[in-house]
Amino acid sequence: VEQTFLMVKPDGVQRGLIGEIVSRFEQKGFKLINAKLIQVPRELAESHYAELSDKPFFGELVDFITSSPVFGMIWEGENVITTARAMMGATNPSAAAPGTIRNDFAISVGMNIIHGSDSPENAKREIDLWFGGETLS
Ligand code: ATP
Ligand code: MG
């Protein structure tokens, strides 16, 4: 069965949206496999977003993810990677469809509430990175 890594970002945690977000994935029918509230070490944030290290916003992105706790989760179910991304909506909330998490709860691309793995390869990589070992920090 497919698994994905989802993360409520600092803005979502601070705004009290963990329960709402967990509830949406539970109600959809996915299974919660693991979860933790964590203050992200800088090196973990940089590894997580390594594919974006050349982007002009990379520094701000790492600053933001490390600014206050995030809620990391592993979810399981049929097509969970693609379906979770659809439930999240477009990266920029102004382009996200009504009813998606980012449309319902966010305004700006920098603070868009939630992360979800974008491919099977990245799901495996991120699950290992966030939950796989004791050498994360
Ligand atoms: P995520 O990886 O967080 O699930 P995503 O896969 O939809 O989001 P990515 O291209 O992987 O989008 O970008 C990662 C994150 O970087 C985005 O969620 C957003 O918060 C931030 N980001 C992306 N593009 C921009 C931008 N142009 N300006 C500022 N921040 C951006
Ligand atoms: Mg991404």
Short mmCIF file of C-alpha atoms and ligand atoms in Angstrom, two decimals:
data_model
loop_
_atom_site.label_atom_id
_atom_site.label_comp_id
_atom_site.label_asym_id
_atom_site.label_seq_id
_atom_site.Cartn_x
_atom_site.Cartn_y
_atom_site.Cartn_z
CA VAL A 1 0.00 0.00 0.00
CA GLU A 2 1.23 3.50 -0.82
CA GLN A 3 2.44 5.89 1.87
CA THR A 4 3.17 9.62 1.86
CA PHE A 5 4.71 12.21 4.14
CA LEU A 6 2.54 15.20 5.02
CA MET A 7 3.52 18.11 7.25
CA VAL A 8 1.45 20.88 8.79
CA LYS A 9 3.81 23.85 8.44
CA PRO A 10 4.45 26.41 11.21
CA ASP A 11 1.58 28.65 10.06
CA GLY A 12 -0.89 25.76 10.22
CA VAL A 13 0.28 24.67 13.67
CA GLN A 14 0.16 28.22 15.05
CA ARG A 15 -3.31 28.79 13.67
CA GLY A 16 -4.65 25.64 15.30
CA LEU A 17 -5.30 23.72 12.09
CA ILE A 18 -3.70 20.35 12.97
CA GLY A 19 -7.03 18.84 13.98
CA GLU A 20 -8.87 20.14 10.91
CA ILE A 21 -6.18 18.80 8.59
CA VAL A 22 -5.88 15.39 10.29
CA SER A 23 -9.66 15.16 10.21
CA ARG A 24 -9.84 15.72 6.45
CA PHE A 25 -7.45 12.86 5.72
CA GLU A 26 -9.17 10.59 8.26
CA GLN A 27 -12.58 11.33 6.75
CA LYS A 28 -11.26 10.69 3.26
CA GLY A 29 -10.38 7.18 4.42
CA PHE A 30 -6.61 7.29 4.72
CA LYS A 31 -4.82 5.66 7.63
CA LEU A 32 -2.52 7.61 9.95
CA ILE A 33 0.69 5.60 10.39
CA ASN A 34 2.86 7.94 12.45
CA ALA A 35 2.93 11.59 13.55
CA LYS A 36 5.00 13.97 15.62
CA LEU A 37 5.23 17.62 16.59
CA ILE A 38 8.81 18.71 16.01
CA GLN A 39 10.97 21.83 16.09
CA VAL A 40 12.88 21.31 12.83
CA PRO A 41 16.69 21.49 12.91
CA ARG A 42 18.08 23.63 10.11
CA GLU A 43 19.91 20.71 8.47
CA LEU A 44 16.70 18.66 8.36
CA ALA A 45 14.83 21.51 6.65
CA GLU A 46 17.68 21.91 4.14
CA SER A 47 17.71 18.17 3.39
CA HIS A 48 13.93 18.06 3.06
CA TYR A 49 13.88 20.90 0.53
CA ALA A 50 17.25 20.04 -1.11
CA GLU A 51 15.70 20.01 -4.60
CA LEU A 52 14.88 23.71 -4.16
CA SER A 53 18.34 24.78 -2.95
CA ASP A 54 18.97 26.86 -6.10
CA LYS A 55 15.71 28.81 -5.80
CA PRO A 56 15.85 32.45 -4.69
CA PHE A 57 13.34 31.77 -1.91
CA PHE A 58 15.26 28.77 -0.45
CA GLY A 59 16.68 30.71 2.51
CA GLU A 60 13.30 32.16 3.43
CA LEU A 61 11.70 28.73 3.07
CA VAL A 62 14.21 27.13 5.47
CA ASP A 63 13.88 30.08 7.87
CA PHE A 64 10.11 29.63 7.87
CA ILE A 65 10.07 25.85 8.35
CA THR A 66 12.48 26.17 11.28
CA SER A 67 10.70 29.16 12.85
CA SER A 68 8.31 27.19 15.09
CA PRO A 69 7.12 23.56 15.38
CA VAL A 70 5.68 21.55 12.50
CA PHE A 71 3.47 18.46 12.63
CA GLY A 72 4.89 15.65 10.48
CA MET A 73 2.76 12.68 9.51
CA ILE A 74 2.88 9.43 7.54
CA TRP A 75 -0.40 8.54 5.84
CA GLU A 76 -1.25 5.34 3.99
CA GLY A 77 -3.83 4.34 1.39
CA GLU A 78 -4.57 3.77 -2.28
CA ASN A 79 -3.12 6.63 -4.38
CA VAL A 80 -2.46 8.63 -1.21
CA ILE A 81 0.40 10.64 -2.74
CA THR A 82 -1.63 12.06 -5.63
CA THR A 83 -4.89 12.31 -3.69
CA ALA A 84 -3.29 14.16 -0.78
CA ARG A 85 -1.75 16.66 -3.22
CA ALA A 86 -5.20 17.19 -4.76
CA MET A 87 -6.73 17.73 -1.32
CA MET A 88 -3.97 20.27 -0.52
CA GLY A 89 -4.48 22.30 -3.70
CA ALA A 90 -2.00 24.29 -5.78
CA THR A 91 1.24 25.53 -4.23
CA ASN A 92 0.04 29.13 -4.51
CA PRO A 93 -3.20 29.40 -2.52
CA SER A 94 -4.49 32.03 -4.93
CA ALA A 95 -4.49 29.33 -7.61
CA ALA A 96 -5.80 26.53 -5.37
CA ALA A 97 -9.29 25.23 -6.09
CA PRO A 98 -12.13 25.94 -3.64
CA GLY A 99 -12.45 23.21 -1.04
CA THR A 100 -8.75 22.45 -0.98
CA ILE A 101 -6.76 23.01 2.21
CA ARG A 102 -4.64 25.80 0.72
CA ASN A 103 -7.64 27.60 -0.75
CA ASP A 104 -9.67 27.29 2.43
CA PHE A 105 -6.95 28.37 4.86
CA ALA A 106 -4.14 30.29 3.12
CA ILE A 107 -3.40 33.44 1.15
CA SER A 108 0.31 33.47 0.30
CA VAL A 109 2.65 30.97 -1.37
CA GLY A 110 5.22 31.28 1.40
CA MET A 111 2.74 30.36 4.13
CA ASN A 112 0.61 27.68 2.53
CA ILE A 113 -0.19 25.52 5.59
CA ILE A 114 0.81 22.06 4.41
CA HIS A 115 3.48 20.02 2.63
CA GLY A 116 2.91 16.74 0.82
CA SER A 117 5.36 14.45 -0.97
CA ASP A 118 5.13 14.91 -4.75
CA SER A 119 6.23 11.46 -6.01
CA PRO A 120 6.77 7.89 -4.78
CA GLU A 121 10.53 8.51 -4.72
CA ASN A 122 10.19 11.65 -2.61
CA ALA A 123 7.63 10.00 -0.33
CA LYS A 124 10.10 7.25 0.49
CA ARG A 125 12.94 9.74 0.90
CA GLU A 126 10.89 12.01 3.17
CA ILE A 127 9.47 9.18 5.30
CA ASP A 128 13.04 7.96 5.87
CA LEU A 129 14.30 11.47 6.53
CA TRP A 130 11.62 12.44 9.05
CA PHE A 131 10.84 9.11 10.70
CA GLY A 132 13.50 6.62 9.66
CA GLY A 133 16.43 7.02 11.97
CA GLU A 134 18.04 8.61 14.99
CA THR A 135 20.52 10.71 13.04
CA LEU A 136 18.14 13.44 11.89
CA SER A 137 19.71 16.25 13.87
P1 ATP B 1 5.50 21.53 -0.67
O1 ATP B 1 6.79 20.91 -1.17
O2 ATP B 1 5.71 22.44 0.51
O3 ATP B 1 4.43 20.52 -0.50
P2 ATP B 1 4.83 22.21 -3.35
O4 ATP B 1 5.33 20.84 -3.67
O5 ATP B 1 3.43 22.54 -3.74
O6 ATP B 1 4.95 22.51 -1.80
P3 ATP B 1 7.39 23.25 -4.13
O7 ATP B 1 7.70 23.69 -5.50
O8 ATP B 1 7.93 21.94 -3.65
O9 ATP B 1 5.79 23.30 -3.96
O10 ATP B 1 7.84 24.41 -3.14
C1 ATP B 1 8.01 24.14 -1.77
C2 ATP B 1 7.50 25.31 -0.97
O11 ATP B 1 8.29 26.45 -1.25
C3 ATP B 1 6.08 25.74 -1.30
O12 ATP B 1 5.11 25.01 -0.60
C4 ATP B 1 6.08 27.20 -0.89
O13 ATP B 1 5.80 27.33 0.50
C5 ATP B 1 7.50 27.62 -1.17
N1 ATP B 1 7.53 28.31 -2.45
C6 ATP B 1 7.36 27.76 -3.68
N2 ATP B 1 7.43 28.70 -4.64
C7 ATP B 1 7.66 29.86 -4.00
C8 ATP B 1 7.83 31.20 -4.43
N3 ATP B 1 7.79 31.54 -5.72
N4 ATP B 1 8.03 32.15 -3.48
C9 ATP B 1 8.07 31.82 -2.17
N5 ATP B 1 7.91 30.57 -1.70
C10 ATP B 1 7.71 29.62 -2.60
MG MG B 2 7.18 20.15 -3.02
#
